[in-house]
Amino acid sequence: EAGVTQFPSHSVIEKGQTVTLRCDPISGHDNLYWYRRVMGKEIKFLLHFVKESKQDESGMPNNRFLAERTGGTYSTLKVQPAELEDSGVYFCASSQDPKQFFGPGTRLTVL
Amino acid sequence: EDQVTQSPEALRLQEGESSSLNCSYTVSGLRGLFWYRQDPGKGPEFLFTLYSAGEEKEKERLKATLTKKESFLHITAPKPEDSATYLCAVQAHSGAGSYQLTFGKGTKLSVIP
């Protein structure tokens, strides 16, 4: 069974540019989560999809972040415009029961 | 607000030297406590879920235990391949149906041959 995949693995952009991160969950998992780890801090929750609906987006830092989940399958997280403090590792996780399975993450560097 | 504190931040062990990692938590109604292992450049890898005080789970050289305030990850006779960062996370009951994980900062374990 394929695990959670994320693309790209790394992204380096200039401040003010736009970046889109993609997550493909484990097939059949209705729940999809986005998390972020900034340097020196713990992994923090961003938002939760159930199928194509946003169940909880209380962790989204501001309106520069836009998440979508097309047809309840893959999800994208767009940052527009990117700021320096958006740098970090963005993780996606999927689940069908309490335990969540994580992808390898996307390391985003904003210069 | 849910909080997770892990100690120590870093731990160096000789191969075969058993020890324990601590995870203290406060949560408004625990649904589950999770242990993950994370290797450099990779995502967290699921190890255990514990649901109620007194519960224990084992996997190879690892054993996780849970009380009402903390969890321990016991490592028996560790090997160099056990070197990794171990993450603890809690999940609260949610009337809104969102089961986000609240993580600690992790314990970086190094096992020296």
Coordinates of C-alpha atoms in Angstrom, one line a residue:
Chain A
E1 CA 0.0 0.0 0.0
A2 CA 1.4 3.4 -1.0
G3 CA 2.0 5.9 1.8
V4 CA 1.3 9.6 1.9
T5 CA 3.2 11.4 -0.8
Q6 CA 4.1 15.1 -1.0
F7 CA 5.4 17.3 -3.8
P8 CA 7.8 19.0 -4.1
S9 CA 10.3 17.7 -1.5
H10 CA 12.0 21.1 -1.4
S11 CA 11.0 24.6 -2.6
V12 CA 13.1 27.8 -2.5
I13 CA 11.3 31.0 -3.5
E14 CA 11.7 34.7 -3.1
K15 CA 9.6 36.7 -0.7
G16 CA 6.4 37.8 -2.4
Q17 CA 6.2 34.8 -4.8
T18 CA 3.6 32.1 -4.8
V19 CA 4.1 28.4 -3.9
T20 CA 1.8 25.5 -4.1
L21 CA 2.4 22.3 -2.2
R22 CA 0.6 19.0 -3.0
C23 CA -0.3 16.1 -0.9
D24 CA -1.7 12.7 -2.0
P25 CA -3.1 10.8 0.9
I26 CA -3.4 7.0 1.4
S27 CA -6.1 5.7 -0.9
G28 CA -9.5 5.5 0.9
H29 CA -8.5 7.9 3.8
D30 CA -11.3 10.5 4.2
N31 CA -9.3 12.6 6.7
L32 CA -6.4 14.8 5.5
Y33 CA -4.4 17.1 7.8
W34 CA -1.8 19.7 7.1
Y35 CA 0.9 20.5 9.7
R36 CA 3.9 22.8 9.8
R37 CA 7.2 22.8 11.7
V38 CA 9.2 26.0 11.8
M39 CA 12.8 25.9 12.9
G40 CA 13.2 25.2 16.6
K41 CA 9.5 24.7 17.3
E42 CA 7.2 21.8 17.5
I43 CA 5.0 20.5 14.7
K44 CA 1.8 22.5 14.6
F45 CA -1.6 21.8 13.1
L46 CA -2.9 24.0 10.2
L47 CA -6.1 22.4 9.0
H48 CA -8.2 19.3 8.6
F49 CA -10.3 18.1 5.7
V50 CA -13.0 15.4 5.8
K51 CA -13.3 14.3 2.2
E52 CA -13.5 17.6 0.3
S53 CA -14.8 19.7 3.2
K54 CA -12.8 21.8 5.6
Q55 CA -13.6 20.4 9.1
D56 CA -11.2 22.7 11.0
E57 CA -9.0 25.5 9.8
S58 CA -8.3 27.0 13.1
G59 CA -4.5 26.6 12.7
M60 CA -4.2 28.5 9.5
P61 CA -1.9 31.5 10.3
N62 CA -3.5 34.1 8.0
N63 CA -5.4 34.6 4.7
R64 CA -2.2 34.2 2.6
F65 CA -2.7 30.4 3.0
L66 CA -5.3 28.7 0.9
A67 CA -6.0 24.9 1.1
E68 CA -8.2 22.9 -1.2
R69 CA -9.0 19.2 -1.6
T70 CA -10.3 18.3 -5.0
G71 CA -13.0 15.6 -5.0
G72 CA -11.8 14.3 -1.7
T73 CA -8.6 13.0 -3.1
Y74 CA -5.4 15.0 -3.2
S75 CA -4.9 18.4 -1.5
T76 CA -3.0 21.6 -2.3
L77 CA -1.8 24.3 0.0
K78 CA -1.0 27.6 -1.6
V79 CA 0.9 30.4 0.0
Q80 CA 0.4 33.7 -1.7
P81 CA 2.4 36.0 -1.3
A82 CA 5.1 34.1 0.7
E83 CA 6.8 35.9 3.6
L84 CA 10.1 35.0 5.3
E85 CA 8.3 33.5 8.4
D86 CA 6.5 31.0 6.2
S87 CA 9.8 29.0 5.9
G88 CA 9.6 25.6 7.5
V89 CA 8.7 22.0 6.8
Y90 CA 5.0 21.3 5.8
F91 CA 3.7 17.9 6.5
C92 CA 0.5 16.2 5.3
A93 CA -1.1 13.3 7.2
S94 CA -4.1 11.1 6.4
S95 CA -6.2 8.8 8.5
Q96 CA -9.3 6.6 8.6
D97 CA -9.2 6.1 12.3
P98 CA -7.4 7.9 15.2
K99 CA -3.9 7.2 14.1
Q100 CA -2.5 9.6 11.4
F101 CA 0.1 8.6 8.8
F102 CA 2.5 11.3 7.7
G103 CA 4.1 12.1 4.4
P104 CA 7.8 13.0 4.1
G105 CA 7.1 16.7 4.1
T106 CA 8.0 19.7 1.9
R107 CA 10.8 21.9 3.0
L108 CA 9.9 25.5 2.1
T109 CA 12.6 28.2 2.2
V110 CA 11.5 31.8 1.6
L111 CA 14.4 34.2 0.8
Chain B
E1 CA -5.1 24.8 25.5
D2 CA -3.6 21.3 25.0
Q3 CA 0.1 21.1 25.9
V4 CA 2.8 18.5 25.5
T5 CA 6.3 18.7 27.1
Q6 CA 8.9 16.1 26.3
S7 CA 12.1 15.5 28.3
P8 CA 15.0 15.3 27.9
E9 CA 15.5 17.3 24.7
A10 CA 18.4 15.0 23.8
L11 CA 19.7 11.7 25.1
R12 CA 22.9 9.8 24.4
L13 CA 23.1 6.2 25.3
Q14 CA 25.6 3.5 24.9
E15 CA 24.4 0.5 22.9
G16 CA 22.6 -1.8 25.3
E17 CA 22.0 0.9 27.9
S18 CA 18.3 1.0 28.7
S19 CA 16.5 4.3 29.4
S20 CA 13.1 6.1 29.3
L21 CA 11.8 9.2 27.5
N22 CA 9.1 11.3 29.2
C23 CA 6.0 13.0 27.8
S24 CA 3.9 15.2 30.1
Y25 CA 0.6 16.4 28.8
T26 CA -2.4 18.5 29.6
V27 CA -5.5 18.0 27.5
S28 CA -9.2 18.7 27.7
G29 CA -10.4 15.1 27.4
L30 CA -7.8 12.7 26.0
R31 CA -8.9 10.7 23.0
G32 CA -5.4 9.2 22.4
L33 CA -1.7 9.7 23.0
F34 CA 0.6 8.9 20.1
W35 CA 4.3 8.1 19.8
Y36 CA 6.1 8.7 16.5
R37 CA 9.6 8.2 15.4
Q38 CA 11.2 10.7 13.0
D39 CA 14.4 10.2 11.1
P40 CA 16.3 13.2 9.6
G41 CA 14.6 14.4 6.4
K42 CA 11.6 12.2 6.8
G43 CA 8.1 12.5 8.1
P44 CA 7.0 11.1 11.5
E45 CA 6.5 7.3 11.5
F46 CA 3.7 6.0 13.7
L47 CA 4.7 3.8 16.6
F48 CA 1.9 3.5 19.2
T49 CA -1.4 4.8 20.3
L50 CA -2.5 4.7 24.0
Y51 CA -6.1 5.5 24.9
S52 CA -6.4 5.2 28.7
A53 CA -4.3 5.3 31.9
G54 CA -2.7 2.0 32.7
E55 CA -2.4 0.9 29.0
E56 CA 0.9 -0.4 27.7
K57 CA 2.0 -1.2 24.2
E58 CA 5.2 -2.9 23.0
K59 CA 7.1 -3.2 19.8
E60 CA 10.6 -4.8 19.6
R61 CA 12.8 -2.8 22.1
L62 CA 10.2 -0.1 22.7
K63 CA 7.4 -0.1 25.3
A64 CA 5.0 2.8 25.9
T65 CA 3.0 3.4 29.0
L66 CA 0.4 5.9 30.0
T67 CA -0.8 7.6 33.2
K68 CA -3.3 10.4 33.6
K69 CA -0.6 13.0 33.3
E70 CA 2.3 11.5 31.4
S71 CA 3.6 8.8 29.1
F72 CA 6.9 7.0 29.1
L73 CA 8.7 5.4 26.2
H74 CA 11.0 2.8 27.6
I75 CA 13.9 1.6 25.4
T76 CA 15.4 -1.7 26.3
A77 CA 18.9 -2.6 25.2
P78 CA 18.9 0.0 22.4
K79 CA 20.9 -0.4 19.1
P80 CA 22.4 2.3 16.9
E81 CA 19.5 2.0 14.5
D82 CA 17.2 3.2 17.3
S83 CA 18.8 6.6 16.9
A84 CA 16.1 9.1 15.9
T85 CA 13.8 11.9 17.3
Y86 CA 10.9 10.5 19.2
L87 CA 7.7 12.6 19.1
C88 CA 4.8 12.5 21.5
A89 CA 1.4 13.9 20.5
V90 CA -2.1 14.1 22.1
Q91 CA -5.4 14.1 20.5
A92 CA -8.5 15.5 22.3
H93 CA -12.1 14.6 22.1
S94 CA -13.8 17.1 19.8
G95 CA -17.5 17.9 19.5
A96 CA -16.6 19.6 16.2
G97 CA -15.2 16.3 14.8
S98 CA -11.6 17.6 14.3
Y99 CA -8.9 15.4 15.7
Q100 CA -5.8 17.4 15.3
L101 CA -2.6 16.3 17.0
T102 CA -0.8 18.5 19.5
F103 CA 2.9 17.7 19.4
G104 CA 5.8 18.1 21.8
K105 CA 9.2 19.2 20.6
G106 CA 10.6 15.7 20.7
T107 CA 13.6 13.9 22.2
K108 CA 16.6 13.3 20.0
L109 CA 18.0 9.9 20.9
S110 CA 21.6 8.9 19.9
V111 CA 22.7 5.4 20.5
I112 CA 26.5 5.0 20.4
P113 CA 28.0 1.6 19.4

